[in-house]
Coordinates of C-alpha atoms in Angstrom, one line a residue:
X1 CA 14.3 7.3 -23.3
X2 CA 10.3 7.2 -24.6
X3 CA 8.2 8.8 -21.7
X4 CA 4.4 9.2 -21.3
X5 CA 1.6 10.3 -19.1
X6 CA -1.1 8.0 -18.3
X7 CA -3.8 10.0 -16.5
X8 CA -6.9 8.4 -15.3
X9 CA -9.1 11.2 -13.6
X10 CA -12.3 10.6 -12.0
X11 CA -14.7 12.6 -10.2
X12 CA -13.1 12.3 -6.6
X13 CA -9.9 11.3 -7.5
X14 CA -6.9 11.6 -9.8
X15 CA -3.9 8.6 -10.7
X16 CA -1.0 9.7 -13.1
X17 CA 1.2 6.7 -14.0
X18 CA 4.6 7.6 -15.8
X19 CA 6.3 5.2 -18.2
X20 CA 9.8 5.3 -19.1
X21 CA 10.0 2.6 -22.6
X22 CA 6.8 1.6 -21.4
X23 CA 7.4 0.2 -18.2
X24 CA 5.6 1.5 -14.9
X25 CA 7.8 3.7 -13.2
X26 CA 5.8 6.0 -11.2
X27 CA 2.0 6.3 -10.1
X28 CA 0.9 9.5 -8.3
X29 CA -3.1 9.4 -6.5
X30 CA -4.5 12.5 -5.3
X31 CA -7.8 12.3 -4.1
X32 CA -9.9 16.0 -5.8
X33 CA -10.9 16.6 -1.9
X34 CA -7.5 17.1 -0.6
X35 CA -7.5 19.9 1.8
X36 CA -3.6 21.0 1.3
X37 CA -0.8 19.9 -1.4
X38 CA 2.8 20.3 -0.9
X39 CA 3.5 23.7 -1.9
X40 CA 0.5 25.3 -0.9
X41 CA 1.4 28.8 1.5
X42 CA -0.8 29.3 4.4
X43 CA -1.7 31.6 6.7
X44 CA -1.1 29.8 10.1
X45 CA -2.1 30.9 13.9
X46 CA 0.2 29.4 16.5
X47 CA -2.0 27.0 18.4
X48 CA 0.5 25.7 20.8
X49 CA 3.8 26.0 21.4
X50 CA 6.3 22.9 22.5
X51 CA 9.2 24.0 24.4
X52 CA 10.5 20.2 24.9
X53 CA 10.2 19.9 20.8
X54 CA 11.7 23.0 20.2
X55 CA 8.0 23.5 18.1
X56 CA 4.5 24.6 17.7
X57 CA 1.7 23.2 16.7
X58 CA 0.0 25.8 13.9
X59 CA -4.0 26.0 12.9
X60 CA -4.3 26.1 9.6
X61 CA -7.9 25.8 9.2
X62 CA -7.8 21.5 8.9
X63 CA -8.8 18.9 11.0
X64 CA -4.9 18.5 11.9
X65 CA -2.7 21.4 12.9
X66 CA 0.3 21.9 11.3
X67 CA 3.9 21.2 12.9
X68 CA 7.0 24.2 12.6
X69 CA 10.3 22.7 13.8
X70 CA 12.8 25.8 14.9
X71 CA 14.9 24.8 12.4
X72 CA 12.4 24.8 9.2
X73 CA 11.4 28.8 10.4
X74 CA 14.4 29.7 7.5
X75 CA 17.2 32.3 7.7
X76 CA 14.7 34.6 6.0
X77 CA 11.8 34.3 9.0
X78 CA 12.5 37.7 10.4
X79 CA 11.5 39.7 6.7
X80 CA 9.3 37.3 6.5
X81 CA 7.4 38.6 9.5
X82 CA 8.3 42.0 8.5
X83 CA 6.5 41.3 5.2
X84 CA 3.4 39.6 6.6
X85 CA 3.0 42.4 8.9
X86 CA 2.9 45.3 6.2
X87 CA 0.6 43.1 3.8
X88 CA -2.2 42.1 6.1
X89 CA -2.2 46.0 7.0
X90 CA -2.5 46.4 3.5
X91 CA 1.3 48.0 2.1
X92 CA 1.1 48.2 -1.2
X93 CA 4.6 48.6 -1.7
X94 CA 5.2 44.5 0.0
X95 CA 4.2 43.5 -3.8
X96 CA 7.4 44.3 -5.2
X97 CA 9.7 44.3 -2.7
X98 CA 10.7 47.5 -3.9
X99 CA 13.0 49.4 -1.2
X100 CA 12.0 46.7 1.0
X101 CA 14.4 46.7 3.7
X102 CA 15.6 42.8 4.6
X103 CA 16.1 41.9 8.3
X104 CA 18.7 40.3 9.3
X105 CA 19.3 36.6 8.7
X106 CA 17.4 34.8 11.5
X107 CA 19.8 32.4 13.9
X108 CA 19.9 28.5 13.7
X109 CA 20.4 28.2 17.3
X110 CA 17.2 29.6 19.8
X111 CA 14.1 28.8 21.5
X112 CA 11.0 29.5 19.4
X113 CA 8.9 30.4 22.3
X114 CA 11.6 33.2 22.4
X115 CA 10.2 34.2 18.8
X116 CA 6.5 32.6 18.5
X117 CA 3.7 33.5 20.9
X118 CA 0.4 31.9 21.1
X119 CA -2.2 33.4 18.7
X120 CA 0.4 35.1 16.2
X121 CA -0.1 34.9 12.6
X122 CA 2.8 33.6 10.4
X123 CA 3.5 32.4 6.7
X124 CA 4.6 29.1 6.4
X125 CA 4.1 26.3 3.3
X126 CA 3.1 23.0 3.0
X127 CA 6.4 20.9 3.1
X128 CA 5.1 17.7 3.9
X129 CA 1.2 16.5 3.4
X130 CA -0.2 14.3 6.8
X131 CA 1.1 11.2 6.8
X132 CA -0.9 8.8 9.1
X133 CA -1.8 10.3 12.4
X134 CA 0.7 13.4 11.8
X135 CA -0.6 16.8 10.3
X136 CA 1.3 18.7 7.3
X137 CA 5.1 19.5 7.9
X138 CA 5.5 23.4 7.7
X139 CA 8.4 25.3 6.8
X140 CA 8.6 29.2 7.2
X141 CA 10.9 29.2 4.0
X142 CA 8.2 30.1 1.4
X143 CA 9.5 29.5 -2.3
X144 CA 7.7 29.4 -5.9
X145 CA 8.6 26.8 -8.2
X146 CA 8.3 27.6 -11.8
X147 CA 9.5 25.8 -15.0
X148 CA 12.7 27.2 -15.1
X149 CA 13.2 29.1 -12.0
X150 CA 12.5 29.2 -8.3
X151 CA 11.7 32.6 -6.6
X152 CA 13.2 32.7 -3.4
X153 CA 12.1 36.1 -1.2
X154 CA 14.2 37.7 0.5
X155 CA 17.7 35.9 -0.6
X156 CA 20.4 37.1 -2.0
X157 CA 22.1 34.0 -3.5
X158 CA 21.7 33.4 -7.2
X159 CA 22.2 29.5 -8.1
X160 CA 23.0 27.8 -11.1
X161 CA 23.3 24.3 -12.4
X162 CA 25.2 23.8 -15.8
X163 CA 26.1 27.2 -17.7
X164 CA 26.5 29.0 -14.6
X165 CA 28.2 31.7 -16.4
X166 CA 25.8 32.0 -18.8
X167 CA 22.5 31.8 -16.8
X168 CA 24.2 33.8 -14.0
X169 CA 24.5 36.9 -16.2
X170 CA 20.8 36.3 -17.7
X171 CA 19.5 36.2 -14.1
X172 CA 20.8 39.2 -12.6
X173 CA 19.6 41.1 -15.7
X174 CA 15.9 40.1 -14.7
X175 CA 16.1 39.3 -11.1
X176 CA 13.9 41.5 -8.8
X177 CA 14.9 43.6 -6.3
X178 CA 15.1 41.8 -2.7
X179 CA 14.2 38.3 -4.8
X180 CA 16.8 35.4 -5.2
X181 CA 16.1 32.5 -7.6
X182 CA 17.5 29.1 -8.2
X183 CA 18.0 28.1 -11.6
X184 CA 16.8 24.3 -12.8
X185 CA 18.8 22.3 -14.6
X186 CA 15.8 22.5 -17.1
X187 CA 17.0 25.3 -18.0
X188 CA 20.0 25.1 -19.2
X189 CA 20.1 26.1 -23.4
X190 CA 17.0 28.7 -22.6
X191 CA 17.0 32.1 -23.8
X192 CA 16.5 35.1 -21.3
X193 CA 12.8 35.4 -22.9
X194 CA 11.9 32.1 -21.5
X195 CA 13.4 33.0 -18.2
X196 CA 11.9 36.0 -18.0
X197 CA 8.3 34.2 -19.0
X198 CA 8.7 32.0 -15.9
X199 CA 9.7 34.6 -13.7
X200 CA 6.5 36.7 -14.6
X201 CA 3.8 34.0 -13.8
X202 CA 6.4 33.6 -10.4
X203 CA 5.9 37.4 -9.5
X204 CA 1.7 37.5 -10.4
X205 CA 1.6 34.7 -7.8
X206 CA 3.6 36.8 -5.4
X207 CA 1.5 39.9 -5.5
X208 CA -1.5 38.0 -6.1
X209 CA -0.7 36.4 -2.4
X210 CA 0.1 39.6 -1.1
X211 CA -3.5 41.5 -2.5
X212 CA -5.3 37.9 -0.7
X213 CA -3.5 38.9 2.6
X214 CA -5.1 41.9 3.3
X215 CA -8.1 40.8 3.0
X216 CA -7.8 37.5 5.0
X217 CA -8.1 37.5 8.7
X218 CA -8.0 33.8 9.7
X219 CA -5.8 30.3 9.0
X220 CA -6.4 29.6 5.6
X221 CA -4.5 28.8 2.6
X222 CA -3.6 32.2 0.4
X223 CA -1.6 30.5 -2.6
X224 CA -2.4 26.9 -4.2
X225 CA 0.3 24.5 -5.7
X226 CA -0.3 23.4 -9.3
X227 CA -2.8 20.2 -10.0
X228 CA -1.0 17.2 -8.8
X229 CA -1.0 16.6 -13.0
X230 CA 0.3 19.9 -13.8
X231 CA 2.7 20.1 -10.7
X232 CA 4.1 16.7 -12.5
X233 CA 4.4 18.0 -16.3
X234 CA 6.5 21.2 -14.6
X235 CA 8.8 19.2 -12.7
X236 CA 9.6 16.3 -15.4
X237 CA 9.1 17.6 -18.6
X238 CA 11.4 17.2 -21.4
X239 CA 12.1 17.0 -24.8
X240 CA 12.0 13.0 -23.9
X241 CA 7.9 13.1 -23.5
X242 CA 5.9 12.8 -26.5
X243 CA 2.5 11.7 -25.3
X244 CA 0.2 12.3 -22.7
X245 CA -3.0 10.7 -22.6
X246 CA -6.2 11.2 -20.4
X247 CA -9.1 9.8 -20.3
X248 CA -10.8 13.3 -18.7
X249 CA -11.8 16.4 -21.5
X250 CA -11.5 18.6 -18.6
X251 CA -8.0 17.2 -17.3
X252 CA -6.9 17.3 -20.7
X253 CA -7.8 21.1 -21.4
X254 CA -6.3 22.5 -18.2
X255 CA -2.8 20.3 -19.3
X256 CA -3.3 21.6 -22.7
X257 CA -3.3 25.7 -20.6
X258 CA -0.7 25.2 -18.5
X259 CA 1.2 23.3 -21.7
X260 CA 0.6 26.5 -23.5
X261 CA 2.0 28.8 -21.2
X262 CA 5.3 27.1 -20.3
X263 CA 6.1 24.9 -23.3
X264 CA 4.1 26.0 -26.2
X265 CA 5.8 23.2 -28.6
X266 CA 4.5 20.6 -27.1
X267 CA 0.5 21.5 -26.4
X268 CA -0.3 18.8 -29.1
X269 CA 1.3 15.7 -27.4
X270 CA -2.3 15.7 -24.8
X271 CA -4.4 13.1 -26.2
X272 CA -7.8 13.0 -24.9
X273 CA -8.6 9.0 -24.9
X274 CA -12.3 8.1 -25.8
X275 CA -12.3 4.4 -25.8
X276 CA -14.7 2.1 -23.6
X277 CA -12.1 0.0 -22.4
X278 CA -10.5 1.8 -18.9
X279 CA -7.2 3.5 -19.7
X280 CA -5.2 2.0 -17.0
X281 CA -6.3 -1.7 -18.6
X282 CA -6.0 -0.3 -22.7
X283 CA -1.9 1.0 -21.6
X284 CA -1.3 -2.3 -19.7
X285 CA -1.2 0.0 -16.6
X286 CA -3.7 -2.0 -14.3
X287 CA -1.4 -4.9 -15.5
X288 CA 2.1 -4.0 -14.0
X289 CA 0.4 -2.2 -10.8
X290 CA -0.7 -6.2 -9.7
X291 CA 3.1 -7.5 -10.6
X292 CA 4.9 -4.9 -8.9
X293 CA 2.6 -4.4 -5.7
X294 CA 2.6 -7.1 -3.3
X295 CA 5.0 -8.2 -0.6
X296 CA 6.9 -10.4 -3.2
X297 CA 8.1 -9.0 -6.1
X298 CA 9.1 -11.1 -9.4
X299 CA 12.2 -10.2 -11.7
X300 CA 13.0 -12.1 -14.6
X301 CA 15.5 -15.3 -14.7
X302 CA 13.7 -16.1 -12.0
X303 CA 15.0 -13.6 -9.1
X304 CA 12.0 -12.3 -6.9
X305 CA 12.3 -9.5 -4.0
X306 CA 10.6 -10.0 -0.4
X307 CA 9.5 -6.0 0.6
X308 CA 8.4 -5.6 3.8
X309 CA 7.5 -2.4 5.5
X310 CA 7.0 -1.5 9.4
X311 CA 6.5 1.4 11.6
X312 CA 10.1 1.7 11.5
X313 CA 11.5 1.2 8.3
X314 CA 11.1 -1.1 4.9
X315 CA 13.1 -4.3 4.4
X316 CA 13.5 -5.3 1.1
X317 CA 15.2 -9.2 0.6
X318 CA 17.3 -10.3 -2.7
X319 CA 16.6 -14.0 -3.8
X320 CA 18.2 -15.5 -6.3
X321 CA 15.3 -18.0 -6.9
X322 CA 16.3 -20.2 -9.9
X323 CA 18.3 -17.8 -11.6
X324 CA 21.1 -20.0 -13.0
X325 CA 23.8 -18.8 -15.8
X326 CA 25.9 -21.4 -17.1
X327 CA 29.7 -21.3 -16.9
X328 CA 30.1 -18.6 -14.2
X329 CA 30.9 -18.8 -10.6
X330 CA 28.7 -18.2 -7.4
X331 CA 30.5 -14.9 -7.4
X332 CA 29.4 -13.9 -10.3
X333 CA 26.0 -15.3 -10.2
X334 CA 25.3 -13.2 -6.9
X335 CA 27.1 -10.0 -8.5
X336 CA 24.0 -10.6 -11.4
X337 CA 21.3 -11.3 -9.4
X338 CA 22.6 -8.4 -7.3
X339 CA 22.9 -5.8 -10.3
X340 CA 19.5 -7.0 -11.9
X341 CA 17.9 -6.6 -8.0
X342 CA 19.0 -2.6 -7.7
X343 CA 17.6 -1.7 -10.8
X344 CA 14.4 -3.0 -9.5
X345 CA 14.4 -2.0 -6.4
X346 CA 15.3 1.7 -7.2
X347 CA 12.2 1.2 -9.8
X348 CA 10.4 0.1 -6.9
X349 CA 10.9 3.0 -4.5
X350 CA 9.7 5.4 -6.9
X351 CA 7.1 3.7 -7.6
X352 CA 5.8 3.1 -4.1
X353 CA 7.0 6.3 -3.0
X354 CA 8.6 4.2 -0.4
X355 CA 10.4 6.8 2.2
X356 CA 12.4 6.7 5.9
X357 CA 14.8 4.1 6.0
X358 CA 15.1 1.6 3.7
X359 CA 17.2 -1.6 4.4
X360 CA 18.4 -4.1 1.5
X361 CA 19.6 -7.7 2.3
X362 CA 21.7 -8.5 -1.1
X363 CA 23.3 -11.8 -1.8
X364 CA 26.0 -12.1 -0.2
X365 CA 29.4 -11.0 -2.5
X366 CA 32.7 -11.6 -1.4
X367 CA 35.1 -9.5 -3.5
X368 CA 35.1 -6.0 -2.8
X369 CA 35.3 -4.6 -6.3
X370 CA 31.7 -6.5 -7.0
X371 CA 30.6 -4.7 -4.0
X372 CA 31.7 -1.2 -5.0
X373 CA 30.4 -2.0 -8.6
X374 CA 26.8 -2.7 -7.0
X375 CA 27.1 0.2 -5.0
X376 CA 28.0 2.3 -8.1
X377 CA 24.6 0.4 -10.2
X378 CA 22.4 1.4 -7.2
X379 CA 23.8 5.4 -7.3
X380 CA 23.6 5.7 -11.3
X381 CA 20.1 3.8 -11.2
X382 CA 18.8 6.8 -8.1
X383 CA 19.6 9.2 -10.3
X384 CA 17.1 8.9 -11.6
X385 CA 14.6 9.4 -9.1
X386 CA 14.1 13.0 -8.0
X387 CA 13.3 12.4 -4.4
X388 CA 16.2 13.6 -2.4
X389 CA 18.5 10.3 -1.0
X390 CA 21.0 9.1 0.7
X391 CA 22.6 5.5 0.1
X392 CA 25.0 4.0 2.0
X393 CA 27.8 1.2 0.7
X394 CA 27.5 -2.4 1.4
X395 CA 27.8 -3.3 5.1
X396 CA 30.3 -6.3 6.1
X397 CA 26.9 -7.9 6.2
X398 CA 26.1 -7.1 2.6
X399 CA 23.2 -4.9 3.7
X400 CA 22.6 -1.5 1.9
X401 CA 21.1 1.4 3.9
X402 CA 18.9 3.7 2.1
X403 CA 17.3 6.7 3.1
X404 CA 14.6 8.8 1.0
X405 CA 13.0 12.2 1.3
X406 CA 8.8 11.2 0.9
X407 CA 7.0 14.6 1.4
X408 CA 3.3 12.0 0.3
X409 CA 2.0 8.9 2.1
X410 CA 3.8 6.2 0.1
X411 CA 1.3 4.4 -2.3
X412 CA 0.3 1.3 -1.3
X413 CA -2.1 -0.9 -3.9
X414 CA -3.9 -3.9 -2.4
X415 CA -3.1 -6.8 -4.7
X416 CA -4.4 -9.4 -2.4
X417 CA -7.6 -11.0 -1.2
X418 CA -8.7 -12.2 1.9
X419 CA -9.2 -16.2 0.9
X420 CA -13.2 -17.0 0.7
X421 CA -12.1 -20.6 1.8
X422 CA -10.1 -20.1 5.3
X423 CA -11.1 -16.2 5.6
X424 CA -7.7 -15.3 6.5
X425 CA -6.9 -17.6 8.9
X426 CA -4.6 -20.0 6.7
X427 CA -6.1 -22.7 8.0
X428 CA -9.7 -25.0 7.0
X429 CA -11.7 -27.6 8.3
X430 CA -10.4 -30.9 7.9
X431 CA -12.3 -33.3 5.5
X432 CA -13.5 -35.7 7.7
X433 CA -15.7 -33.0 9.3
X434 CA -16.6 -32.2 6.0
X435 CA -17.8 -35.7 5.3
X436 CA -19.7 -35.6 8.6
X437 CA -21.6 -32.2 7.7
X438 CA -22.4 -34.1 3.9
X439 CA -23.9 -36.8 5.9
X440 CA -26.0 -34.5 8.1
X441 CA -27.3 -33.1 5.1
X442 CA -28.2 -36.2 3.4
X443 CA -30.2 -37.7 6.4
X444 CA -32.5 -34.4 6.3
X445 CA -32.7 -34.6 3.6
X446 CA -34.0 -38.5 3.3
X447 CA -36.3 -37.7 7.0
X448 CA -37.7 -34.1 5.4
X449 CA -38.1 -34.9 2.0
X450 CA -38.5 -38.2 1.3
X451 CA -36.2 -38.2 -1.9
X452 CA -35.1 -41.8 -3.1
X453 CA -32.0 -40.5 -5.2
X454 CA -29.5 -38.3 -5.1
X455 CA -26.8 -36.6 -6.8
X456 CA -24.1 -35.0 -4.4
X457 CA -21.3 -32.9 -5.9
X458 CA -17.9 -32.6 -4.8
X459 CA -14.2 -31.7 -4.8
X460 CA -12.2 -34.8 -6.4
X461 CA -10.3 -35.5 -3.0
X462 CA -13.5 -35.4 -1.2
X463 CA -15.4 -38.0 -3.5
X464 CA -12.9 -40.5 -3.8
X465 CA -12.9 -40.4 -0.1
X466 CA -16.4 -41.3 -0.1
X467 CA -16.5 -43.5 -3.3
X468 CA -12.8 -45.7 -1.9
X469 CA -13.3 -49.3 -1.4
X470 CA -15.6 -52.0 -1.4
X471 CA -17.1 -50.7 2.3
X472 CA -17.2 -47.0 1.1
X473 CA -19.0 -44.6 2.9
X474 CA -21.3 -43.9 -0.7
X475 CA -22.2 -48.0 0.2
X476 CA -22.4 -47.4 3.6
X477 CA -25.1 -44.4 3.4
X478 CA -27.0 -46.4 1.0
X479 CA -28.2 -48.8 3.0
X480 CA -28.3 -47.1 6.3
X481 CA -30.2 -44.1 4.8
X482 CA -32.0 -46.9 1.9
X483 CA -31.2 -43.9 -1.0
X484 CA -29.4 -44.2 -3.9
X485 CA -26.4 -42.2 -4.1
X486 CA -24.3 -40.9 -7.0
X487 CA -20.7 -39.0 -5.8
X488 CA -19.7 -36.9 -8.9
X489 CA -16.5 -35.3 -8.7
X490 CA -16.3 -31.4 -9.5
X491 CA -12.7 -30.1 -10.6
X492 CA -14.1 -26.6 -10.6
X493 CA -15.5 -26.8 -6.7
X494 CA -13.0 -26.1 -3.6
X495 CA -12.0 -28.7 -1.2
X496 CA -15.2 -27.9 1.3
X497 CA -17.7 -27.0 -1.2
X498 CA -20.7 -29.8 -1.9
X499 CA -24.0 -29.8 -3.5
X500 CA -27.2 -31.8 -3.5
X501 CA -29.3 -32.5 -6.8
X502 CA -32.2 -34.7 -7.0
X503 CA -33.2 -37.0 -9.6
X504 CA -34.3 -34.7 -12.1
X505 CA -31.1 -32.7 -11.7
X506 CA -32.5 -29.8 -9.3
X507 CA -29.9 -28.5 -7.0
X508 CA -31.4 -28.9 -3.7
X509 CA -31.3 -26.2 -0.6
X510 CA -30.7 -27.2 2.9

């Protein structure tokens, strides 16, 4: 599979789209003022604490406070603690970890007024940016994801994906004392140098934080998450990329940096694009963003998705529209339409970053191995997607429940217009009225400017109105107003537009 970066970067903001054999898959905005990013560790002051919730409500310097569930303080919250405690009284030996004896593993079960108090300092990172009226989701669990690895504090677990053998024995030969890591599947084939590599840039961020929290003494963040662009390149990179294209010298040469340092071999794929025309309209970006935003959805054969979304959850519909196959059954028709829908849809919800609950109405199927095999399209096709999720099999109903992990707002492109015609409403005035504001015109006109002939322009449906019959209205205004009257008919005008000319051909304003 052909994959590139499109990245259009601006002064305020930043949009990444990602095509997989150039088709839109994903689109990632981040406006350059964003306060927090997910990933980001803070240094948080418990505001307020919510027995009912089982929560408190954390300042971390921002206009929203941050929200820390019991549950998301982590087994490791009491070393944690321990840890924040000896760097803010400035320990040097908290850097390493070295001799750094870990607490116990905290319980899943308590009351965190039992643990928090009002006006204690914690660490906690951004899990979740605000979403609406919400602030950030926080979890006491602080991890640093790297190319290959994750450094996990504090853990003792070493996890692998393919080669565990392999990578299990590289890892404990590098792994640092009191620090477990999880291994990415990107891994896998990687020689202990490049391991090692990632693990180094993990640790400097780790000591750098700890050096910042001595120094800090209020909520504030003390380690940033990677560019929204770079954070991308680590977690999707492959040998499957071969350009990346921006339209930003200065985007280009931090991708080019952070290129260097974790995949060396493929610095040259950045291509800094110079052209006038906007990148998003040259890579036919601008293009698929207005046919797959919208509440309806087009597929080809004719198949077209309804996509709703509400406080709740999003509904997506299945229509079959005009698809038609020759020779094959309604059964297998809707088992097509059906299969050519998931692909789509799980297209779709990366796209739109669409999370919560997601509910699809198929067409109805009845054989059960159709539904298992749609159920099995819809899986292979999520795999895809690295959002965590959860789907469901076909209900008796022949709905599919979906739920996905969104730790973003979901993107949401306007592709619409409020009509200049009905301004929303869906409805106009009728054309009589029309006809009766033409002739109010046209008698001020003949009262406060004495003109003898006139021109008036018109939508097609509106002139031969006036024009129909031997007792038209044109005849009828002609002799009660004593004007000569040409209707011309306008193709290009809407149904309640009109204009006046005079003789000479002079638009004329009332």
């Amino acid at each position: 599979m052909e994959k590139e970066l499109i990245i259009s970067a601006s002064t305020d903001e930043v949009q990444i789209a990602m095509l997989e054999d150039k088709q839109l898959v994903e689109l990632h905005k981040e406006k350059k003022n964003n306060h927090f990013a997910v990933g980001d560790v803070v240094l948080g002051k418990v505001r307020k604490i919510m027995p009912g919730l089982n929560a408190a409500f954390v300042d971390i310097n921002d206009e929203k406070d941050g929200f820390l569930h019991y549950l998301d303080l982590g087994p490791s919250y009491n070393s944690f603690e321990k840890y924040l405690r000896l760097a803010m009284n400035g320990d040097a030996s908290v850097k390493t970890l070295k001799n750094f004896n870990i607490e116990p593993v905290f319980g899943k079960t308590g009351n965190l007024s039992n643990v928090l108090k009002v006006g204690q300092y914690l660490l906690a990172q951004i899990d979740k940016e605000p979403i609406s009226t919400k602030g950030p989701k926080l979890s006491g669990d602080v991890s640093f994801a790297g190319r290959y690895l994750v450094l996990v504090p504090f853990s003792q677990k070493i996890k692998g994906s393919e080669e565990r053998n392999r990578l299990r024995r590289l890892i404990q030969s590098i792994r640092p004392e009191n620090f477990g890591l999880i291994v990415r599947t990107v891994a896998e084939g990687k020689s202990v140098a490049d391991l090692d590599g990632d693990l180094r840039m993990l640790m400097d961020k780790w000591e750098d934080m700890t050096v910042k929290l001595k120094k800090v003494n209020s909520p504030q963040i003390v380690e940033s998450e990677l560019g929204v662009a770079s954070a991308l390149l680590r977690d999707v990179l492959n040998d499957d990329f071969n350009t990346i294209y921006c339209d930003n010298e200065l985007t280009c040469t931090e991708l080019r940096e952070y290129l260097r340092a974790i995949a060396p071999d493929k610095v040259d794929i950045v291509k800094h694009y110079k052209m006038e025309t906007p990148i998003f309209e040259q890579f036919g970006v601008q293009r698929d963003i207005r046919r797959a935003f919208g509440k309806i959805v087009t597929i080809r054969s004719g198949i077209y998705l309804y996509i709703e979304h509400t406080e709740a959850m999003h509904v997506i519909d299945v229509n079959s529209g005009n698809h038609i196959k020759a020779g094959t059954g309604q059964e297998d028709t809707a088992l097509q339409v059906n299969i050519e829908s998931a692909k789509e849809i799980a297209r779709q919800l990366r796209l739109r970053d669409m999370g919560g609950i997601v509910i699809v109405d198929f067409v109805d199927m009845q054989k059960a191995e159709h539904r298992r095999e749609l159920y099995e399209v819809m899986t292979a096709e999520m795999k895809k997607d690295k959002a965590r999720h959860t789907i469901l099999p076909l209900s008796k109903f022949g709905l599919m429940q979906i739920t996905r992990h969104r730790v973003r707002p979901a993107i949401e492109v306007d592709v619409q217009e409020k009509c200049p015609f009905c301004e929303g409403t869906g409805t106009i005035k009728s054309s009589l009225t029309v006809v009766d504001d033409i002739e109010s015109n046209l008698r001020y006109l003949k009262v406060s400017q004495t003109e003898k002939k006139l021109t008036i322009a018109t939508h097609p449906y509106i002139q031969a109105y006036i024009t129909k019959g031997f007792k038209s209205l044109r005849r009828q205004w002609q002799r009660k107003y004593r004007i000569r009257l040409t209707v011309k008919p306008m193709e290009s005008y809407n149904l309640l537009e009109y204009k006046f000319f005079n003789s000479i051909g002079d638009e004329l304003s009332m």
